[in-house]
Tab-separated table of C-alpha atoms and ligand atoms in Angstrom:
chain	number	residue	atom	x	y	z
J	372	MET	CA	-120.092	-50.445	-147.639
J	373	SER	CA	-117.934	-53.391	-148.803
J	374	THR	CA	-115.481	-54.904	-146.387
J	375	SER	CA	-112.715	-57.475	-146.158
J	376	VAL	CA	-113.365	-60.978	-144.920
J	377	SER	CA	-111.342	-63.751	-143.364
J	378	GLY	CA	-112.064	-67.460	-143.661
J	379	PHE	CA	-114.313	-66.912	-146.692
J	380	SER	CA	-113.235	-70.206	-148.289
J	381	LYS	CA	-114.459	-72.044	-145.177
J	382	PHE	CA	-118.004	-70.603	-145.453
J	383	SER	CA	-120.678	-72.883	-146.898
J	384	LYS	CA	-121.849	-71.989	-150.398
J	385	SER	CA	-125.034	-70.387	-149.055
J	386	LYS	CA	-123.109	-68.401	-146.502
J	387	LYS	CA	-120.721	-67.181	-149.199
J	388	ILE	CA	-123.675	-65.950	-151.250
J	389	ASP	CA	-125.286	-64.338	-148.204
J	390	TRP	CA	-122.049	-62.583	-147.383
J	391	ILE	CA	-121.469	-61.326	-150.938
J	392	VAL	CA	-125.044	-60.140	-151.336
J	393	GLU	CA	-125.088	-58.445	-147.968
J	394	HIS	CA	-121.815	-56.614	-148.551
J	395	TYR	CA	-121.967	-55.847	-152.270
J	396	PHE	CA	-125.675	-55.874	-153.203
J	397	SER	CA	-127.323	-54.270	-150.143
J	398	GLY	CA	-128.801	-57.663	-149.244
J	399	LYS	CA	-130.972	-57.788	-152.393
J	400	GLU	CA	-132.917	-61.090	-152.488
J	401	GLU	CA	-133.192	-60.745	-156.269
J	402	THR	CA	-129.400	-61.056	-156.631
J	403	LYS	CA	-129.416	-64.229	-154.551
J	404	GLU	CA	-132.118	-65.630	-156.809
J	405	ILE	CA	-130.128	-64.861	-159.966
J	406	ILE	CA	-127.041	-66.524	-158.534
J	407	LYS	CA	-128.987	-69.596	-157.459
J	408	ARG	CA	-130.940	-69.886	-160.707
J	409	TYR	CA	-127.686	-70.979	-162.320
J	410	TRP	CA	-127.199	-73.876	-159.928
J	411	ASN	CA	-127.659	-77.248	-161.527
J	412	SER	CA	-130.476	-79.346	-160.114
J	413	ASP	CA	-128.307	-82.445	-160.503
J	414	SER	CA	-126.372	-82.239	-157.242
J	415	THR	CA	-123.570	-84.553	-158.399
J	416	LEU	CA	-122.970	-82.432	-161.468
J	417	GLN	CA	-123.136	-79.287	-159.389
J	418	GLN	CA	-120.629	-80.655	-156.916
J	419	LEU	CA	-118.283	-81.499	-159.753
J	420	HIS	CA	-118.362	-77.889	-160.908
J	421	ASP	CA	-118.142	-76.551	-157.365
J	422	GLU	CA	-114.913	-78.431	-156.919
J	423	PHE	CA	-113.170	-77.277	-160.086
J	424	ILE	CA	-112.167	-74.087	-158.294
J	425	GLU	CA	-112.281	-72.499	-154.847
J	426	ASN	CA	-115.132	-70.369	-153.552
J	427	THR	CA	-117.641	-71.415	-156.234
J	428	ILE	CA	-120.993	-69.762	-155.686
J	429	THR	CA	-122.685	-70.658	-158.966
J	430	ASN	CA	-122.040	-71.540	-162.610
J	431	TYR	CA	-121.308	-69.178	-165.456
J	432	TYR	CA	-122.790	-70.410	-168.709
J	433	LEU	CA	-121.354	-69.903	-172.157
J	434	PRO	CA	-123.250	-71.081	-175.221
J	435	PHE	CA	-121.925	-74.342	-176.643
J	436	GLY	CA	-122.507	-74.193	-180.402
J	437	ILE	CA	-121.647	-76.359	-183.378
J	438	ALA	CA	-120.003	-75.361	-186.649
J	439	PRO	CA	-120.688	-78.264	-189.022
J	440	ASN	CA	-119.275	-79.169	-192.441
J	441	PHE	CA	-115.588	-78.795	-191.714
J	442	LEU	CA	-113.711	-80.937	-194.207
J	443	ILE	CA	-110.239	-81.444	-192.721
J	444	ASN	CA	-107.739	-83.789	-194.367
J	445	ASN	CA	-110.697	-85.474	-196.125
J	446	SER	CA	-112.670	-86.142	-192.919
J	447	ILE	CA	-115.819	-84.227	-192.057
J	448	TYR	CA	-116.107	-82.643	-188.613
J	449	ALA	CA	-118.807	-80.797	-186.706
J	450	ILE	CA	-116.739	-78.523	-184.486
J	451	PRO	CA	-117.901	-77.636	-180.965
J	452	MET	CA	-117.399	-74.006	-179.951
J	453	ALA	CA	-117.929	-72.442	-176.522
J	454	ILE	CA	-118.174	-68.678	-177.014
J	455	GLU	CA	-120.427	-65.739	-176.240
J	456	GLU	CA	-119.733	-63.594	-179.327
J	457	SER	CA	-122.794	-63.779	-181.542
J	458	SER	CA	-121.280	-64.035	-185.019
J	459	VAL	CA	-118.398	-66.466	-184.442
J	460	VAL	CA	-120.139	-69.827	-184.927
J	461	ALA	CA	-122.083	-68.498	-187.906
J	462	ALA	CA	-118.884	-67.214	-189.509
J	463	ALA	CA	-117.047	-70.484	-188.889
J	464	SER	CA	-119.918	-72.478	-190.367
J	465	LYS	CA	-120.025	-70.243	-193.404
J	466	ALA	CA	-116.287	-70.578	-194.017
J	467	ALA	CA	-116.495	-74.338	-193.475
J	468	LYS	CA	-119.222	-74.672	-196.100
J	469	PHE	CA	-117.356	-72.422	-198.500
J	470	TRP	CA	-114.182	-74.538	-198.309
J	471	PHE	CA	-116.106	-77.806	-198.196
J	472	ASP	CA	-116.973	-77.190	-201.819
J	473	ARG	CA	-113.374	-76.339	-202.678
J	474	GLY	CA	-111.440	-79.326	-201.363
J	475	GLY	CA	-111.610	-78.512	-197.648
J	476	PHE	CA	-108.822	-77.693	-195.221
J	477	LYS	CA	-105.442	-79.385	-195.052
J	478	ALA	CA	-103.738	-79.434	-191.665
J	479	LYS	CA	-100.469	-80.896	-190.463
J	480	VAL	CA	-98.652	-81.014	-187.163
J	481	ILE	CA	-95.054	-79.888	-187.723
J	482	SER	CA	-93.640	-80.514	-184.241
J	483	THR	CA	-94.793	-81.385	-180.713
J	484	THR	CA	-91.995	-80.348	-178.362
J	485	LYS	CA	-92.957	-78.667	-175.072
J	486	ILE	CA	-90.621	-76.574	-172.954
J	487	GLY	CA	-89.954	-76.005	-169.265
J	488	GLN	CA	-87.281	-74.119	-167.381
J	489	VAL	CA	-85.618	-74.117	-163.993
J	490	HIS	CA	-84.530	-70.541	-163.399
J	491	PHE	CA	-81.640	-70.222	-160.980
J	492	MET	CA	-78.929	-67.923	-159.686
J	493	TYR	CA	-75.293	-69.005	-159.444
J	494	LYS	CA	-72.421	-66.839	-158.277
J	495	GLY	CA	-69.272	-68.356	-159.657
J	496	ASP	CA	-67.250	-69.605	-162.540
J	497	PHE	CA	-69.293	-70.597	-165.614
J	498	ASP	CA	-66.846	-73.295	-166.781
J	499	LYS	CA	-67.217	-75.025	-163.443
J	500	LEU	CA	-70.998	-74.795	-163.661
J	501	GLU	CA	-70.876	-76.312	-167.144
J	502	ARG	CA	-68.691	-79.206	-165.930
J	503	PHE	CA	-71.041	-79.745	-162.999
J	504	PHE	CA	-74.059	-79.737	-165.309
J	505	LYS	CA	-72.466	-82.315	-167.632
J	506	ASN	CA	-71.762	-84.463	-164.597
J	507	VAL	CA	-75.231	-84.218	-163.160
J	508	LYS	CA	-77.398	-84.202	-166.316
J	509	ASN	CA	-78.040	-87.961	-166.412
J	510	THR	CA	-78.842	-87.955	-162.696
J	511	LEU	CA	-81.423	-85.223	-163.257
J	512	VAL	CA	-83.158	-87.462	-165.786
J	513	SER	CA	-82.824	-90.689	-163.805
J	514	GLU	CA	-84.021	-89.080	-160.568
J	515	ALA	CA	-87.208	-88.071	-162.393
J	516	SER	CA	-87.814	-91.612	-163.628
J	517	SER	CA	-90.760	-92.338	-161.334
J	518	ILE	CA	-92.498	-89.223	-162.680
J	519	THR	CA	-91.695	-90.035	-166.303
J	520	LYS	CA	-92.323	-93.803	-166.170
J	521	ASN	CA	-95.846	-93.841	-167.645
J	522	MET	CA	-95.082	-91.179	-170.204
J	523	ARG	CA	-91.987	-93.124	-171.333
J	524	LYS	CA	-94.033	-96.308	-171.667
J	525	ARG	CA	-96.244	-94.495	-174.156
J	526	GLY	CA	-93.253	-93.084	-176.063
J	527	GLY	CA	-92.890	-89.645	-174.502
J	528	GLY	CA	-90.877	-88.110	-171.678
J	529	ILE	CA	-87.893	-85.824	-171.252
J	530	LEU	CA	-86.202	-85.075	-174.576
J	531	ASP	CA	-83.230	-83.031	-173.404
J	532	ILE	CA	-81.957	-80.603	-170.791
J	533	ILE	CA	-79.487	-77.872	-171.606
J	534	LEU	CA	-77.757	-75.314	-169.443
J	535	VAL	CA	-78.326	-71.726	-170.576
J	536	ASN	CA	-76.179	-68.810	-169.498
J	537	LYS	CA	-78.345	-65.689	-169.272
J	538	THR	CA	-75.880	-63.545	-167.340
J	539	ARG	CA	-75.565	-61.086	-170.205
J	540	ASP	CA	-79.180	-60.122	-169.619
J	541	LEU	CA	-79.328	-60.546	-165.851
J	542	GLU	CA	-76.444	-60.895	-163.415
J	543	ASN	CA	-75.883	-64.472	-162.102
J	544	TYR	CA	-78.958	-65.797	-163.942
J	545	TYR	CA	-78.929	-69.259	-165.562
J	546	GLN	CA	-81.494	-71.804	-166.685
J	547	LEU	CA	-81.964	-75.490	-167.063
J	548	HIS	CA	-83.924	-75.442	-170.305
J	549	ALA	CA	-85.726	-78.745	-170.713
J	550	THR	CA	-87.699	-80.123	-173.629
J	551	PHE	CA	-90.468	-82.724	-173.389
J	552	GLU	CA	-92.732	-84.900	-175.489
J	553	THR	CA	-96.055	-85.200	-173.693
J	554	LEU	CA	-98.054	-87.041	-176.402
J	555	ASP	CA	-101.817	-86.639	-175.873
J	556	ALA	CA	-101.459	-84.701	-172.624
J	557	MET	CA	-101.043	-80.932	-172.576
J	558	GLY	CA	-98.402	-81.883	-170.047
J	559	ALA	CA	-98.371	-78.935	-167.643
J	560	ASN	CA	-98.444	-81.074	-164.491
J	561	PHE	CA	-96.009	-83.578	-165.900
J	562	ILE	CA	-93.533	-80.897	-166.950
J	563	ASN	CA	-93.803	-78.935	-163.706
J	564	SER	CA	-93.284	-82.083	-161.620
J	565	CYS	CA	-90.182	-82.977	-163.642
J	566	LEU	CA	-88.810	-79.447	-163.326
J	567	GLU	CA	-89.309	-79.311	-159.572
J	568	GLN	CA	-87.508	-82.623	-159.308
J	569	PHE	CA	-84.629	-81.330	-161.484
J	570	ALA	CA	-84.369	-78.289	-159.221
J	571	LYS	CA	-84.217	-80.396	-156.092
J	572	VAL	CA	-81.595	-82.790	-157.440
J	573	PHE	CA	-79.575	-79.985	-159.009
J	574	THR	CA	-79.240	-78.017	-155.773
J	575	ASN	CA	-78.552	-81.140	-153.695
J	576	GLU	CA	-75.850	-82.338	-156.076
J	577	ALA	CA	-74.308	-78.859	-156.183
J	578	ARG	CA	-73.884	-78.922	-152.416
J	579	LYS	CA	-71.856	-82.128	-152.770
J	580	TYR	CA	-69.777	-81.101	-155.813
J	581	ILE	CA	-66.185	-80.889	-154.694
J	582	GLU	CA	-65.009	-78.524	-157.443
J	583	PHE	CA	-67.439	-75.831	-156.211
J	584	SER	CA	-66.441	-73.250	-153.613
J	585	ASP	CA	-68.927	-72.608	-150.801
J	586	ILE	CA	-70.544	-69.733	-152.718
J	587	GLU	CA	-70.776	-71.846	-155.869
J	588	LYS	CA	-72.384	-74.699	-153.950
J	589	ASP	CA	-75.193	-72.360	-152.988
J	590	ILE	CA	-77.300	-72.475	-156.155
J	591	GLN	CA	-80.487	-70.482	-155.622
J	592	ILE	CA	-83.542	-71.789	-157.441
J	593	VAL	CA	-85.835	-68.939	-158.440
J	594	MET	CA	-88.628	-71.014	-159.962
J	595	SER	CA	-89.373	-74.137	-161.949
J	596	ILE	CA	-92.159	-73.800	-164.479
J	597	LEU	CA	-93.199	-74.831	-167.958
J	598	SER	CA	-93.199	-72.228	-170.704
J	599	ASN	CA	-96.442	-71.460	-172.489
J	600	TYR	CA	-94.326	-70.297	-175.402
J	601	VAL	CA	-94.107	-73.421	-177.547
J	602	PRO	CA	-92.656	-72.457	-180.930
J	603	GLU	CA	-91.608	-76.069	-181.423
J	604	CYS	CA	-95.148	-77.369	-180.942
J	605	LEU	CA	-96.402	-76.137	-184.281
J	606	VAL	CA	-99.326	-76.870	-186.545
J	607	ARG	CA	-100.068	-75.651	-190.048
J	608	ALA	CA	-103.541	-75.230	-191.540
J	609	GLU	CA	-104.127	-74.345	-195.160
J	610	VAL	CA	-106.754	-73.864	-197.854
J	611	SER	CA	-106.224	-73.365	-201.559
J	612	CYS	CA	-108.202	-73.195	-204.761
J	613	LYS	CA	-108.121	-71.684	-208.215
J	614	ILE	CA	-108.719	-67.932	-208.103
J	615	GLU	CA	-111.819	-68.215	-210.285
J	616	GLU	CA	-113.410	-70.545	-207.725
J	617	LEU	CA	-113.335	-67.867	-205.068
J	618	THR	CA	-116.528	-65.931	-205.596
J	619	GLU	CA	-119.954	-67.060	-204.594
J	620	ASP	CA	-121.999	-64.216	-206.027
J	621	SER	CA	-121.841	-61.711	-208.843
J	622	THR	CA	-121.337	-58.597	-206.680
J	623	ILE	CA	-117.570	-58.969	-206.794
J	624	SER	CA	-115.259	-60.742	-209.239
J	625	SER	CA	-112.748	-63.345	-208.043
J	626	GLU	CA	-109.843	-61.131	-209.110
J	627	GLU	CA	-111.176	-58.140	-207.212
J	628	PHE	CA	-111.843	-60.259	-204.131
J	629	VAL	CA	-108.337	-61.781	-204.191
J	630	GLU	CA	-106.750	-58.381	-204.546
J	631	LYS	CA	-108.656	-57.016	-201.564
J	632	PHE	CA	-108.034	-60.121	-199.483
J	633	VAL	CA	-104.278	-60.153	-200.137
J	634	ARG	CA	-104.069	-56.458	-199.312
J	635	ALA	CA	-105.879	-57.052	-196.027
J	636	VAL	CA	-103.424	-59.785	-195.019
J	637	ASN	CA	-100.452	-57.656	-196.071
J	638	ILE	CA	-101.691	-54.777	-193.927
J	639	ALA	CA	-101.935	-57.121	-190.924
J	640	LYS	CA	-98.377	-58.259	-191.625
J	641	ILE	CA	-96.874	-54.791	-191.324
J	642	GLU	CA	-99.278	-52.868	-189.068
J	643	PRO	CA	-99.479	-54.023	-185.440
J	644	TYR	CA	-102.732	-52.135	-184.700
J	645	ARG	CA	-104.434	-54.103	-187.445
J	646	ALA	CA	-102.497	-57.325	-186.719
J	647	VAL	CA	-103.839	-57.483	-183.174
J	648	THR	CA	-107.453	-57.307	-184.361
J	649	HIS	CA	-106.734	-59.654	-187.275
J	650	ASN	CA	-105.261	-62.197	-184.844
J	651	LYS	CA	-108.047	-61.584	-182.338
J	652	GLY	CA	-110.438	-62.793	-185.022
J	653	ILE	CA	-108.315	-65.936	-185.423
J	654	MET	CA	-108.441	-66.459	-181.657
J	655	ASN	CA	-112.257	-66.191	-181.786
J	656	GLY	CA	-112.185	-69.553	-183.531
J	657	ILE	CA	-109.269	-71.028	-181.637
J	658	ASP	CA	-110.371	-70.121	-178.106
J	659	ALA	CA	-113.908	-71.355	-178.701
J	660	VAL	CA	-112.718	-74.852	-179.626
J	661	VAL	CA	-109.970	-74.851	-177.001
J	662	LEU	CA	-112.551	-73.989	-174.354
J	663	ALA	CA	-115.138	-76.507	-175.581
J	664	THR	CA	-112.516	-79.252	-175.463
J	665	GLY	CA	-111.439	-78.399	-171.912
J	666	ASN	CA	-108.060	-76.944	-172.795
J	667	ASP	CA	-106.262	-73.956	-171.344
J	668	PHE	CA	-107.134	-71.022	-173.589
J	669	ARG	CA	-105.004	-68.577	-171.585
J	670	ALA	CA	-101.928	-70.700	-172.267
J	671	VAL	CA	-102.820	-70.893	-175.949
J	672	GLU	CA	-103.479	-67.134	-176.159
J	673	ALA	CA	-100.185	-66.235	-174.481
J	674	GLY	CA	-98.186	-68.614	-176.669
J	675	VAL	CA	-99.839	-67.637	-179.922
J	676	HIS	CA	-99.402	-63.892	-179.381
J	677	ALA	CA	-95.748	-64.353	-178.431
J	678	TYR	CA	-95.329	-66.310	-181.656
J	679	ALA	CA	-96.959	-63.488	-183.599
J	680	SER	CA	-94.107	-61.249	-182.353
J	681	ARG	CA	-91.288	-63.696	-183.026
J	682	HIS	CA	-89.651	-61.499	-185.675
J	683	GLY	CA	-89.540	-58.501	-183.345
J	684	ARG	CA	-92.788	-56.892	-184.500
J	685	TYR	CA	-96.318	-58.101	-183.751
J	686	SER	CA	-97.656	-59.389	-187.047
J	687	SER	CA	-100.366	-61.408	-188.792
J	688	LEU	CA	-100.502	-65.106	-187.993
J	689	THR	CA	-101.973	-65.914	-191.382
J	690	ASP	CA	-100.339	-65.618	-194.772
J	691	VAL	CA	-101.524	-65.689	-198.353
J	692	SER	CA	-99.995	-66.310	-201.758
J	693	ILE	CA	-101.101	-66.249	-205.366
J	694	ASP	CA	-99.129	-68.535	-207.663
J	695	ASN	CA	-100.055	-69.632	-211.164
J	696	GLY	CA	-103.672	-68.696	-210.596
J	697	ILE	CA	-103.878	-70.581	-207.290
J	698	PHE	CA	-104.980	-68.799	-204.124
J	699	LYS	CA	-103.345	-70.276	-201.017
J	700	PHE	CA	-104.160	-69.115	-197.490
J	701	TRP	CA	-102.451	-70.614	-194.465
J	702	MET	CA	-101.329	-70.242	-190.889
J	703	GLU	CA	-98.681	-71.832	-188.690
J	704	ILE	CA	-99.247	-71.507	-184.967
J	705	PRO	CA	-97.951	-73.025	-181.752
J	706	LEU	CA	-100.628	-74.986	-179.856
J	707	ALA	CA	-100.073	-77.010	-176.687
J	708	LEU	CA	-103.253	-79.046	-176.338
J	709	GLY	CA	-104.310	-82.203	-174.582
J	710	THR	CA	-107.019	-84.769	-175.135
J	711	VAL	CA	-106.290	-86.751	-171.982
J	712	GLY	CA	-105.965	-85.621	-168.383
J	713	GLY	CA	-107.168	-82.374	-166.807
J	714	LEU	CA	-110.734	-81.312	-167.562
J	715	THR	CA	-110.975	-83.806	-170.434
J	716	ARG	CA	-111.654	-86.562	-167.925
J	717	LEU	CA	-113.859	-84.510	-165.620
J	718	HIS	CA	-116.181	-82.210	-167.503
J	719	PRO	CA	-119.135	-84.050	-169.089
J	720	MET	CA	-119.483	-81.456	-171.872
J	721	VAL	CA	-115.780	-81.723	-172.653
J	722	LYS	CA	-116.246	-85.452	-173.092
J	723	VAL	CA	-119.152	-84.755	-175.448
J	724	ALA	CA	-117.023	-82.262	-177.396
J	725	LEU	CA	-114.171	-84.744	-177.748
J	726	GLU	CA	-116.475	-87.564	-178.795
J	727	LEU	CA	-118.055	-85.249	-181.347
J	728	LEU	CA	-114.560	-84.722	-182.729
J	729	LYS	CA	-114.114	-88.510	-182.956
J	730	ASN	CA	-111.965	-88.714	-179.808
J	731	PRO	CA	-108.970	-86.988	-181.365
J	732	SER	CA	-105.340	-87.389	-180.399
J	733	ALA	CA	-103.652	-84.155	-179.297
J	734	LYS	CA	-102.230	-83.890	-182.819
J	735	ASP	CA	-105.689	-84.290	-184.393
J	736	LEU	CA	-106.998	-81.618	-182.059
J	737	MET	CA	-104.124	-79.285	-183.006
J	738	ASN	CA	-105.201	-79.697	-186.643
J	739	ILE	CA	-108.860	-79.016	-185.863
J	740	VAL	CA	-108.178	-75.975	-183.675
J	741	ALA	CA	-105.806	-74.442	-186.215
J	742	VAL	CA	-108.405	-74.943	-188.938
J	743	ALA	CA	-111.058	-73.241	-186.792
J	744	GLY	CA	-108.719	-70.249	-186.455
J	745	LEU	CA	-107.940	-70.096	-190.169
J	746	ALA	CA	-111.629	-70.417	-191.072
J	747	GLN	CA	-112.507	-67.578	-188.720
J	748	ASN	CA	-109.882	-65.313	-190.239
J	749	PHE	CA	-111.033	-66.178	-193.749
J	750	ALA	CA	-114.632	-65.359	-192.813
J	751	ALA	CA	-113.649	-62.090	-191.120
J	752	LEU	CA	-111.465	-60.888	-194.004
J	753	ARG	CA	-114.090	-61.918	-196.509
J	754	SER	CA	-116.748	-59.759	-194.887
J	755	LEU	CA	-114.403	-56.938	-193.950
J	756	THR	CA	-113.152	-56.525	-197.504
J	757	THR	CA	-116.575	-56.889	-199.139
J	758	THR	CA	-119.797	-56.100	-197.258
J	759	GLY	CA	-118.153	-54.851	-194.074
J	760	ILE	CA	-118.382	-56.646	-190.749
J	761	GLN	CA	-121.412	-54.877	-189.325
J	762	GLN	CA	-123.986	-56.337	-191.696
J	763	GLY	CA	-123.560	-59.920	-190.499
J	764	HIS	CA	-122.528	-58.928	-187.013
J	765	MET	CA	-125.553	-56.768	-186.296
J	766	LYS	CA	-127.919	-59.373	-187.759
J	767	MET	CA	-126.584	-61.781	-185.146
J	768	HIS	CA	-126.620	-59.064	-182.538
J	769	LEU	CA	-130.303	-58.348	-183.255
J	770	MET	CA	-131.346	-61.295	-181.093
J	771	ASN	CA	-129.192	-60.053	-178.205
J	772	ILE	CA	-130.820	-56.618	-178.373
J	773	LEU	CA	-134.316	-58.146	-178.580
J	774	ASN	CA	-133.571	-60.335	-175.557
J	775	GLN	CA	-132.174	-57.384	-173.680
J	776	PHE	CA	-135.544	-55.636	-174.080
J	777	ASP	CA	-137.545	-58.784	-173.254
J	778	ALA	CA	-139.104	-59.049	-176.714
J	779	THR	CA	-141.882	-61.642	-176.873
J	780	PRO	CA	-141.666	-64.486	-179.436
J	781	SER	CA	-144.103	-62.721	-181.722
J	782	GLU	CA	-142.231	-59.389	-181.442
J	783	LYS	CA	-139.051	-61.271	-182.309
J	784	ASP	CA	-140.628	-62.855	-185.389
J	785	THR	CA	-141.925	-59.511	-186.631
J	786	LEU	CA	-138.639	-57.693	-186.092
J	787	ILE	CA	-136.437	-60.456	-187.512
J	788	GLU	CA	-138.570	-60.233	-190.651
J	789	TYR	CA	-138.390	-56.424	-190.665
J	790	PHE	CA	-134.599	-56.340	-190.268
J	791	LYS	CA	-134.073	-58.698	-193.184
J	792	THR	CA	-134.443	-55.587	-195.323
J	793	HIS	CA	-133.439	-52.830	-192.886
J	794	MET	CA	-130.168	-51.929	-191.277
J	795	VAL	CA	-129.719	-53.175	-187.716
J	796	THR	CA	-128.472	-50.629	-185.215
J	797	HIS	CA	-129.056	-50.611	-181.487
J	798	ARG	CA	-131.256	-47.510	-181.865
J	799	SER	CA	-133.230	-48.807	-184.837
J	800	VAL	CA	-134.096	-52.042	-183.015
J	801	ILE	CA	-135.312	-50.141	-179.948
J	802	ASP	CA	-137.324	-47.748	-182.136
J	803	GLU	CA	-139.031	-50.563	-184.034
J	804	LEU	CA	-139.739	-52.442	-180.797
J	805	GLU	CA	-141.309	-49.326	-179.285
J	806	LYS	CA	-143.404	-48.772	-182.427
J	807	LEU	CA	-144.662	-52.354	-182.173
J	808	ARG	CA	-145.503	-51.962	-178.539
J	809	HIS	CA	-147.527	-48.794	-179.046
X	2098	MEV	C1	-114.373	-59.537	-184.075
X	2098	MEV	O1	-114.529	-60.309	-182.922
X	2098	MEV	C2	-113.223	-60.038	-184.890
X	2098	MEV	C3	-112.845	-59.183	-186.088
X	2098	MEV	O2	-112.625	-57.830	-185.672
X	2098	MEV	C4	-111.601	-59.769	-186.682
X	2098	MEV	C5	-110.958	-58.925	-187.757
X	2098	MEV	O3	-111.120	-57.696	-187.740
X	2098	MEV	O4	-110.256	-59.519	-188.590
X	2098	MEV	C6	-113.961	-59.127	-187.085
């Protein structure tokens, strides 16, 4: 029977494992062995990982794969991807090769502004609050100067702070809405430190402001936090070619392919059920690169999906056009990424990933990540509208099923050969494996 625990974080790693196994796995030694098998024998490396979070008991591996042949703005990249889904790297590589032969991807950062807000409550006259804000705005910036010093030296920092009246939506609710340029840093710590400083100075100054009544002096800070919605930190990725260049084989004509492809995008534009899956496919590519490069994929996910709903209905992130015989496929998405600070300095594999990408600036990385997303969507729509997704997917999944049933190397060879000409289903793989074994 499981139970609650106090002081768990103070237990040693072994004691944590003992406790978990005793209370949740009936003391099974086998579970302890599995957990410990994932420890790294290099104790320095293990300690590094232990200290990323609290209560670490082991490591959780994800495959780190490479999608080569990405031609982006005339440079060739091999893109690192950390992901468990079997077909993603293969699909990205296939799309990369396809577009390599057709001029490659073009990508461009449109804007790089990050956002943070101090949410506060004020019971009083708005005109007075506005006058107070105008008075105190420069002080807010100057009192954050020790936090912003290094960022300013490199050309970034606080861009602006505005006062926003939200009382129509929520009684007494206002914001300091601040914008930032954080250059190669994702900027979360920088922004949050600035915001907390704004909040402190703002409330202190309010207490001293002679125009305010006692109630007005009492500004209540609710919270100070960056926004992961960054619609002004935008990147655009695009591919284009002549329609007749679009087919690779004779099973489908270019015109037929284009028609099906455009229809698929148009469906994702107007149908949220489809749009979510369509965009999920895009995020397969995006998250994998974001994760491999030590960035915050939850922040990216949240921001991208909010952006997909910006017109009031959840919709496709990608778009397509046909003009004068030219097929153009593109996407604009918000991406707040960093190539300095955070995990980028700490995680050895993140360093490898960044070096593989030629030590990109945050803007370069925005380009690369957006391209990975566009490529993934192209690959998904290409298979969905032609062969169907299961053919490629199940081929990749074959290895997972074989591993699940502990297939030997020779069984794997035989069955991989067999399934080159037979349809892969979970059942058919098990059946063929059983036939081999008897
Ligand atoms: C699977 O992970 C992603 C797809 O479902 C995306 C899509 O449907 O466009 C194949």
